[in-house]
C-alpha cells in the first residue's frame, strides 16, 4: 500500500482517478435504469431488452470513432460534445412519452454519444507518471473501477424502485453532468494533446498485441457477464443474495488488483491471471450454495482486475501515443460485444438446461478459451518486465534546409 500512497501523491494522479471514476459511474447505472424505466412504461421486458441492445450497439460503434476524434479535435471538445448529447438523450428517455421505436432510437443515441472517458484517461496516464509507475497505476485503475460495479447497481435500483424510474434516469443525467464536468475541467485533460493519427481507422487493431488484447478482453468480460446471468438465475431477480454474491465477486477483483499491482507483466502474465479466473469459475459448478458460490467467485475475481491491468499495459506498450485512444476504443468495443455475447449464451444455456449451471459453464468456457488464446499466441504478447510500458513516441520527418 505504501507504493500506492506514493503513486497517489504524484501530481494529478489522485484527481484524475477520482474524476474519471465519477464520470464513469453512470456506466454502472444506465443499463439498469433504462431497463427498469422502459419495462415500467411498456410492461414488457422484451421491449426493455431491445432498447438495451440498441444502446449497446451504439456504444460499440462509437467507441473507436469518438476515441479517434480526440486526436483530431482535442479531448475537451470531444468529451464535452458527447457528454452534452448523451445527457440530452437520457433526459428525453426519462421525460418524453415514447413508443418502442422512440425508446430504441434514443437508447442508440445515448450509446453513440457515451463520452470516451475510459480511452481518454488511459491515454493521459502515461503522461502523469514515470514508466516504473505505469503498470501499478493501471492495476490501481482496474481495481478501483470495481467500486462502480459494486455501488452503482445498488444506488440505481434503490432510487428506481423506491422513488421512481424517471428519477433514476434523472440521477444518471445529474451524475453525467457533474462527473463529466469535473473530468473535462481537470488541468490534465487540457494539457495532454493527442497527435492526429496518420493511419486509417481500424488499422491499429490489426497490430497483433492490440488484436490479442481486444480478443482477450472480449472473452474475459464475456465470462463476467455470464456469471451475472448465473447468479441472477440462482437467486432470482429480487433476492438480496444475488447482489451480495456479485459484490463479493467485485471485491475479489479489487483485492486481486491491489495485491498484484506491482508484479511485472511478462508474456505469460495473461495466461496465469486468466487461469485463476478459470479455476474459480469452474468450481462454481460444484454447488449452488450461497457460501460456496461466494468463495469460488472471490477466487475467480482475484484474477479479473490483474488481467484487465495486463490488457491495458499490453495495449499501451504496443502502439504510438497518437494511436492509444483509438486502441482503447476498440478494446472497449470488444468488451461490450463480449458482455452481450456472454449474457446471451448464458441465458440460452439457462433455458436449455432449466437451471443456472449452464450460465456458469458458459462463464468457465469463455475464461478457458481466453487461457488457450493467451498460451497459443504468447509470443505475440510484449514482455514488459524489463522495458518501458509507455506508448511509442510519435515521430515525423524533419525538414532540413541545405546550408
Coordinates of C-alpha atoms in Angstrom, one line a residue:
X1 CA 0.0 0.0 0.0
X2 CA 3.0 2.3 0.5
X3 CA 3.6 2.1 -3.2
X4 CA 0.0 3.2 -4.0
X5 CA 0.2 6.1 -1.5
X6 CA 3.3 7.3 -3.3
X7 CA 1.6 6.9 -6.6
X8 CA -1.4 8.9 -5.4
X9 CA 0.8 11.7 -4.2
X10 CA 2.1 12.1 -7.8
X11 CA 0.6 15.4 -9.0
X12 CA -2.6 14.9 -10.9
X13 CA -3.0 11.2 -10.4
X14 CA -5.5 11.2 -7.5
X15 CA -7.5 13.9 -9.2
X16 CA -7.6 12.0 -12.5
X17 CA -8.6 8.7 -10.8
X18 CA -11.4 10.4 -8.8
X19 CA -12.7 12.4 -11.7
X20 CA -12.8 9.6 -14.2
X21 CA -14.4 7.2 -11.7
X22 CA -17.1 9.8 -11.0
X23 CA -17.6 10.5 -14.7
X24 CA -17.8 6.7 -15.4
X25 CA -20.1 6.0 -12.5
X26 CA -23.3 6.3 -14.7
X27 CA -21.9 3.4 -16.8
X28 CA -22.8 1.1 -13.9
X29 CA -26.3 2.7 -13.6
X30 CA -27.6 3.5 -17.1
X31 CA -28.4 0.0 -18.3
X32 CA -30.4 -0.9 -15.2
X33 CA -32.1 2.5 -15.2
X34 CA -33.1 2.1 -18.8
X35 CA -34.3 -1.5 -18.3
X36 CA -36.4 -0.6 -15.3
X37 CA -37.9 2.5 -16.9
X38 CA -38.8 1.0 -20.3
X39 CA -40.2 -2.1 -18.6
X40 CA -42.4 0.1 -16.4
X41 CA -43.5 2.2 -19.3
X42 CA -44.2 -0.6 -21.8
X43 CA -44.9 -3.5 -19.4
X44 CA -42.5 -5.7 -21.4
X45 CA -39.0 -7.0 -20.5
X46 CA -38.7 -7.9 -24.2
X47 CA -39.1 -4.3 -25.2
X48 CA -36.7 -3.2 -22.5
X49 CA -34.2 -5.7 -23.8
X50 CA -34.4 -4.3 -27.3
X51 CA -33.8 -0.8 -26.0
X52 CA -30.7 -2.0 -24.1
X53 CA -29.5 -3.8 -27.2
X54 CA -29.8 -0.6 -29.2
X55 CA -27.8 1.2 -26.5
X56 CA -25.1 -1.4 -26.6
X57 CA -24.8 -1.3 -30.3
X58 CA -24.5 2.5 -30.2
X59 CA -21.7 2.2 -27.6
X60 CA -19.9 -0.5 -29.6
X61 CA -20.0 1.5 -32.8
X62 CA -19.0 4.8 -31.2
X63 CA -16.0 3.6 -29.1
X64 CA -13.3 3.6 -31.7
X65 CA -14.7 6.6 -33.6
X66 CA -15.1 9.1 -30.7
X67 CA -11.8 8.0 -29.3
X68 CA -10.1 8.7 -32.6
X69 CA -11.8 12.1 -32.8
X70 CA -9.8 13.2 -29.7
X71 CA -6.7 13.2 -31.8
X72 CA -8.3 15.5 -34.4
X73 CA -10.4 17.8 -32.2
X74 CA -8.9 17.5 -28.7
X75 CA -10.1 15.7 -25.6
X76 CA -12.1 18.5 -24.1
X77 CA -14.1 19.2 -27.3
X78 CA -15.0 15.6 -27.9
X79 CA -15.9 14.7 -24.3
X80 CA -17.9 17.9 -24.0
X81 CA -19.8 17.3 -27.2
X82 CA -20.6 13.6 -26.5
X83 CA -21.4 14.4 -22.9
X84 CA -24.0 17.1 -23.9
X85 CA -25.7 14.8 -26.4
X86 CA -25.7 11.9 -24.0
X87 CA -27.3 13.9 -21.3
X88 CA -30.0 15.2 -23.7
X89 CA -30.7 11.6 -24.8
X90 CA -31.0 10.4 -21.2
X91 CA -33.3 13.3 -20.2
X92 CA -35.5 12.6 -23.3
X93 CA -35.7 8.9 -22.3
X94 CA -36.9 9.9 -18.8
X95 CA -39.3 12.7 -19.7
X96 CA -40.9 12.0 -23.1
X97 CA -43.9 9.7 -23.7
X98 CA -42.4 7.4 -26.3
X99 CA -43.3 4.3 -28.3
X100 CA -40.8 1.4 -28.5
X101 CA -39.1 2.7 -31.7
X102 CA -38.6 6.1 -30.0
X103 CA -37.1 4.4 -26.9
X104 CA -34.8 2.4 -29.2
X105 CA -33.7 5.5 -31.2
X106 CA -32.9 7.5 -28.0
X107 CA -31.2 4.4 -26.5
X108 CA -28.9 4.1 -29.5
X109 CA -28.3 7.9 -29.4
X110 CA -27.3 7.6 -25.8
X111 CA -25.0 4.8 -26.7
X112 CA -23.4 6.5 -29.6
X113 CA -22.7 9.6 -27.5
X114 CA -21.3 7.8 -24.5
X115 CA -18.3 10.0 -23.5
X116 CA -15.0 8.2 -24.2
X117 CA -13.7 8.8 -20.7
X118 CA -12.0 5.4 -20.4
X119 CA -10.0 5.9 -23.6
X120 CA -9.1 9.4 -22.6
X121 CA -7.9 8.7 -19.1
X122 CA -5.8 5.7 -20.2
X123 CA -4.2 7.9 -22.8
X124 CA -3.4 10.5 -20.1
X125 CA -1.9 8.1 -17.6
X126 CA 1.4 7.6 -19.3
X127 CA 1.9 11.4 -19.2
X128 CA 1.3 11.6 -15.5
X129 CA 3.8 9.1 -14.1
X130 CA 7.2 7.6 -14.9
X131 CA 7.5 4.3 -16.7
X132 CA 8.0 2.3 -13.4
X133 CA 4.7 3.6 -12.0
X134 CA 2.6 3.0 -15.1
X135 CA 1.8 -0.7 -14.5
X136 CA 0.9 -0.1 -10.8
X137 CA -1.3 2.8 -12.0
X138 CA -3.2 0.6 -14.5
X139 CA -3.7 -2.0 -11.7
X140 CA -5.0 0.6 -9.3
X141 CA -7.3 1.9 -12.0
X142 CA -8.6 -1.6 -12.9
X143 CA -9.1 -2.3 -9.2
X144 CA -10.9 0.9 -8.2
X145 CA -13.3 0.7 -11.1
X146 CA -14.9 -2.2 -9.3
X147 CA -16.3 0.4 -6.9
X148 CA -18.6 1.4 -9.8
X149 CA -19.9 -2.2 -10.3
X150 CA -20.4 -2.6 -6.5
X151 CA -22.2 0.6 -5.7
X152 CA -23.8 1.8 -8.9
X153 CA -26.4 -1.0 -9.4
X154 CA -27.4 -0.8 -5.7
X155 CA -27.9 3.0 -5.9
X156 CA -29.9 3.0 -9.1
X157 CA -32.0 0.0 -8.0
X158 CA -32.9 1.8 -4.7
X159 CA -33.8 5.1 -6.5
X160 CA -35.7 3.5 -9.4
X161 CA -37.7 1.0 -7.2
X162 CA -38.3 3.2 -4.1
X163 CA -38.8 6.6 -5.7
X164 CA -39.4 6.1 -9.4
X165 CA -37.7 5.2 -12.7
X166 CA -37.9 8.7 -14.0
X167 CA -36.0 9.9 -11.0
X168 CA -33.5 7.1 -11.6
X169 CA -32.7 8.3 -15.1
X170 CA -32.6 11.9 -13.9
X171 CA -30.0 10.8 -11.4
X172 CA -27.9 9.3 -14.2
X173 CA -28.1 12.6 -16.1
X174 CA -27.1 14.6 -13.0
X175 CA -24.0 12.4 -12.3
X176 CA -23.1 12.5 -16.0
X177 CA -23.1 16.3 -15.9
X178 CA -21.2 16.5 -12.5
X179 CA -18.7 13.8 -13.2
X180 CA -18.2 14.7 -16.8
X181 CA -17.6 18.4 -16.0
X182 CA -15.1 17.5 -13.3
X183 CA -13.2 15.4 -15.8
X184 CA -13.3 17.9 -18.6
X185 CA -12.2 20.8 -16.4
X186 CA -9.3 18.8 -14.9
X187 CA -6.0 20.5 -15.9
X188 CA -4.5 17.3 -17.1
X189 CA -7.2 16.9 -19.8
X190 CA -6.3 20.3 -21.2
X191 CA -2.5 19.7 -21.1
X192 CA -2.4 16.4 -22.9
X193 CA -2.5 16.7 -26.7
X194 CA -3.1 13.6 -28.7
X195 CA -1.4 13.8 -32.1
X196 CA -3.6 13.2 -35.1
X197 CA -3.3 9.6 -36.3
X198 CA -1.9 9.3 -39.8
X199 CA -3.4 5.8 -40.3
X200 CA -6.8 4.7 -41.4
X201 CA -9.5 4.0 -38.9
X202 CA -9.2 0.4 -37.6
X203 CA -5.6 -0.2 -38.7
X204 CA -4.3 -0.1 -35.1
X205 CA -6.5 -3.0 -34.0
X206 CA -4.7 -5.2 -36.6
X207 CA -1.5 -5.0 -34.7
X208 CA -1.1 -8.5 -33.1
X209 CA -0.8 -7.3 -29.4
X210 CA -3.8 -4.9 -29.8
X211 CA -5.9 -7.5 -31.5
X212 CA -5.0 -10.1 -28.8
X213 CA -5.8 -7.6 -26.1
X214 CA -9.2 -6.9 -27.7
X215 CA -10.0 -10.6 -28.1
X216 CA -8.9 -11.5 -24.6
X217 CA -11.0 -8.6 -23.3
X218 CA -14.0 -9.9 -25.2
X219 CA -13.5 -13.3 -23.6
X220 CA -12.9 -12.0 -20.1
X221 CA -15.9 -9.7 -20.0
X222 CA -18.0 -12.4 -21.6
X223 CA -17.2 -14.6 -18.7
X224 CA -18.1 -11.9 -16.2
X225 CA -21.4 -11.3 -18.0
X226 CA -22.2 -15.0 -17.9
X227 CA -21.5 -15.0 -14.2
X228 CA -24.0 -12.2 -13.7
X229 CA -26.7 -14.2 -15.5
X230 CA -25.9 -17.3 -13.5
X231 CA -26.1 -15.5 -10.1
X232 CA -29.4 -13.8 -11.0
X233 CA -30.8 -17.2 -12.2
X234 CA -29.6 -18.9 -9.0
X235 CA -31.1 -16.5 -6.5
X236 CA -33.9 -15.0 -8.6
X237 CA -34.3 -11.3 -9.5
X238 CA -35.4 -9.8 -6.2
X239 CA -33.0 -11.7 -3.9
X240 CA -30.5 -9.8 -1.8
X241 CA -28.2 -12.8 -2.0
X242 CA -27.7 -12.2 -5.7
X243 CA -26.5 -8.6 -5.1
X244 CA -24.2 -9.7 -2.3
X245 CA -22.6 -12.5 -4.3
X246 CA -21.9 -10.2 -7.2
X247 CA -20.5 -7.7 -4.8
X248 CA -18.2 -10.4 -3.4
X249 CA -17.1 -11.1 -7.0
X250 CA -16.2 -7.5 -7.4
X251 CA -14.4 -7.3 -4.0
X252 CA -12.3 -10.3 -5.1
X253 CA -11.3 -8.4 -8.2
X254 CA -10.5 -5.3 -6.1
X255 CA -8.3 -7.3 -3.8
X256 CA -6.5 -9.1 -6.6
X257 CA -5.8 -5.9 -8.5
X258 CA -4.3 -4.2 -5.4
X259 CA -2.4 -7.2 -4.4
X260 CA -0.8 -7.9 -7.8
X261 CA -0.4 -4.3 -8.9
X262 CA 3.4 -4.2 -8.7
X263 CA 4.1 -7.6 -10.3
X264 CA 5.9 -7.1 -13.6
X265 CA 3.9 -8.1 -16.7
X266 CA 5.7 -10.8 -18.8
X267 CA 4.4 -12.7 -21.8
X268 CA 2.8 -15.4 -19.5
X269 CA 1.1 -12.9 -17.2
X270 CA -2.2 -13.1 -19.1
X271 CA -2.3 -16.9 -19.1
X272 CA -1.6 -17.1 -15.4
X273 CA -4.2 -14.5 -14.4
X274 CA -6.9 -16.0 -16.7
X275 CA -6.1 -19.4 -15.2
X276 CA -7.0 -18.1 -11.7
X277 CA -10.3 -16.8 -13.2
X278 CA -11.0 -20.1 -15.0
X279 CA -10.3 -22.3 -11.9
X280 CA -12.6 -20.1 -9.7
X281 CA -15.4 -20.2 -12.3
X282 CA -15.1 -24.0 -12.8
X283 CA -15.5 -24.5 -9.1
X284 CA -18.9 -22.6 -9.1
X285 CA -20.4 -25.6 -10.9
X286 CA -19.8 -27.9 -7.9
X287 CA -22.5 -26.4 -5.7
X288 CA -25.1 -23.5 -5.8
X289 CA -24.8 -22.9 -2.0
X290 CA -24.5 -19.2 -1.4
X291 CA -21.3 -19.5 0.6
X292 CA -19.7 -21.8 -1.9
X293 CA -20.5 -19.5 -4.8
X294 CA -19.3 -16.5 -2.8
X295 CA -16.0 -18.3 -2.0
X296 CA -15.4 -19.5 -5.6
X297 CA -16.3 -16.1 -7.1
X298 CA -13.8 -14.4 -4.7
X299 CA -11.2 -16.7 -6.1
X300 CA -12.2 -16.0 -9.7
X301 CA -12.4 -12.3 -9.0
X302 CA -8.8 -12.2 -7.8
X303 CA -7.7 -12.7 -11.4
X304 CA -10.1 -10.2 -13.0
X305 CA -8.5 -6.8 -12.3
X306 CA -5.0 -8.1 -12.7
X307 CA -6.0 -9.5 -16.1
X308 CA -7.5 -6.1 -17.1
X309 CA -4.5 -4.3 -15.9
X310 CA -2.3 -6.5 -18.1
X311 CA -4.6 -5.8 -21.1
X312 CA -4.2 -2.1 -20.5
X313 CA -0.4 -2.3 -20.3
X314 CA -0.2 -4.5 -23.3
X315 CA -2.3 -2.1 -25.4
X316 CA -0.4 1.0 -24.3
X317 CA 3.1 -0.6 -24.8
X318 CA 2.2 -1.7 -28.4
X319 CA 1.1 1.5 -30.1
X320 CA 2.2 5.0 -30.8
X321 CA 0.9 7.7 -28.5
X322 CA -1.3 9.0 -31.3
X323 CA -3.0 5.6 -31.5
X324 CA -3.6 4.9 -27.8
X325 CA -7.1 6.4 -27.6
X326 CA -8.4 4.6 -30.7
X327 CA -6.8 1.3 -29.5
X328 CA -8.6 1.6 -26.1
X329 CA -11.8 2.5 -28.1
X330 CA -11.5 -0.8 -29.9
X331 CA -10.8 -2.6 -26.7
X332 CA -13.9 -1.2 -25.2
X333 CA -15.9 -2.3 -28.2
X334 CA -14.6 -5.8 -27.8
X335 CA -15.6 -5.8 -24.2
X336 CA -19.1 -4.6 -24.9
X337 CA -19.6 -7.3 -27.5
X338 CA -18.2 -9.8 -25.1
X339 CA -20.7 -8.7 -22.4
X340 CA -23.6 -9.1 -24.9
X341 CA -22.4 -12.5 -26.1
X342 CA -21.7 -13.8 -22.6
X343 CA -25.2 -12.7 -21.4
X344 CA -26.9 -14.1 -24.5
X345 CA -25.1 -17.5 -24.4
X346 CA -25.6 -17.9 -20.7
X347 CA -29.3 -17.0 -20.9
X348 CA -29.7 -19.6 -23.7
X349 CA -28.0 -22.3 -21.6
X350 CA -30.0 -21.5 -18.5
X351 CA -33.2 -22.0 -20.6
X352 CA -31.8 -25.1 -22.3
X353 CA -30.7 -26.8 -19.0
X354 CA -33.5 -25.4 -16.9
X355 CA -31.0 -24.3 -14.3
X356 CA -28.3 -21.8 -13.6
X357 CA -25.4 -24.3 -14.1
X358 CA -25.5 -23.6 -17.8
X359 CA -24.5 -20.0 -17.2
X360 CA -21.6 -21.0 -15.0
X361 CA -20.5 -23.4 -17.7
X362 CA -20.6 -20.6 -20.3
X363 CA -18.5 -18.4 -18.0
X364 CA -15.9 -21.1 -17.5
X365 CA -15.7 -21.8 -21.2
X366 CA -15.2 -18.1 -22.0
X367 CA -12.4 -17.9 -19.5
X368 CA -10.8 -21.2 -20.6
X369 CA -10.8 -20.1 -24.2
X370 CA -9.0 -17.0 -23.0
X371 CA -6.3 -19.1 -21.4
X372 CA -5.9 -21.1 -24.6
X373 CA -5.6 -18.0 -26.7
X374 CA -3.1 -16.4 -24.3
X375 CA -1.0 -19.6 -24.4
X376 CA -1.1 -20.3 -28.1
X377 CA -0.3 -16.7 -29.0
X378 CA 2.1 -15.9 -26.1
X379 CA 4.9 -14.9 -28.5
X380 CA 2.8 -12.1 -29.8
X381 CA 2.4 -10.5 -26.4
X382 CA 5.1 -8.0 -25.3
X383 CA 7.4 -8.8 -22.3
X384 CA 7.2 -5.7 -20.1
X385 CA 9.3 -6.9 -17.3
X386 CA 12.4 -5.0 -18.5
X387 CA 11.1 -2.3 -20.8
X388 CA 9.2 0.9 -20.6
X389 CA 5.4 0.1 -20.9
X390 CA 4.7 3.6 -22.2
X391 CA 3.5 4.1 -25.8
X392 CA 6.0 4.7 -28.5
X393 CA 6.6 8.4 -29.3
X394 CA 5.3 9.8 -32.5
X395 CA 8.0 10.8 -34.9
X396 CA 7.8 12.5 -38.2
X397 CA 10.4 13.7 -40.8
X398 CA 12.1 16.9 -40.0
X399 CA 12.7 19.3 -42.9
X400 CA 16.4 20.1 -43.3
X401 CA 17.4 23.3 -45.2
X402 CA 20.7 22.8 -47.1
X403 CA 23.4 25.2 -45.9

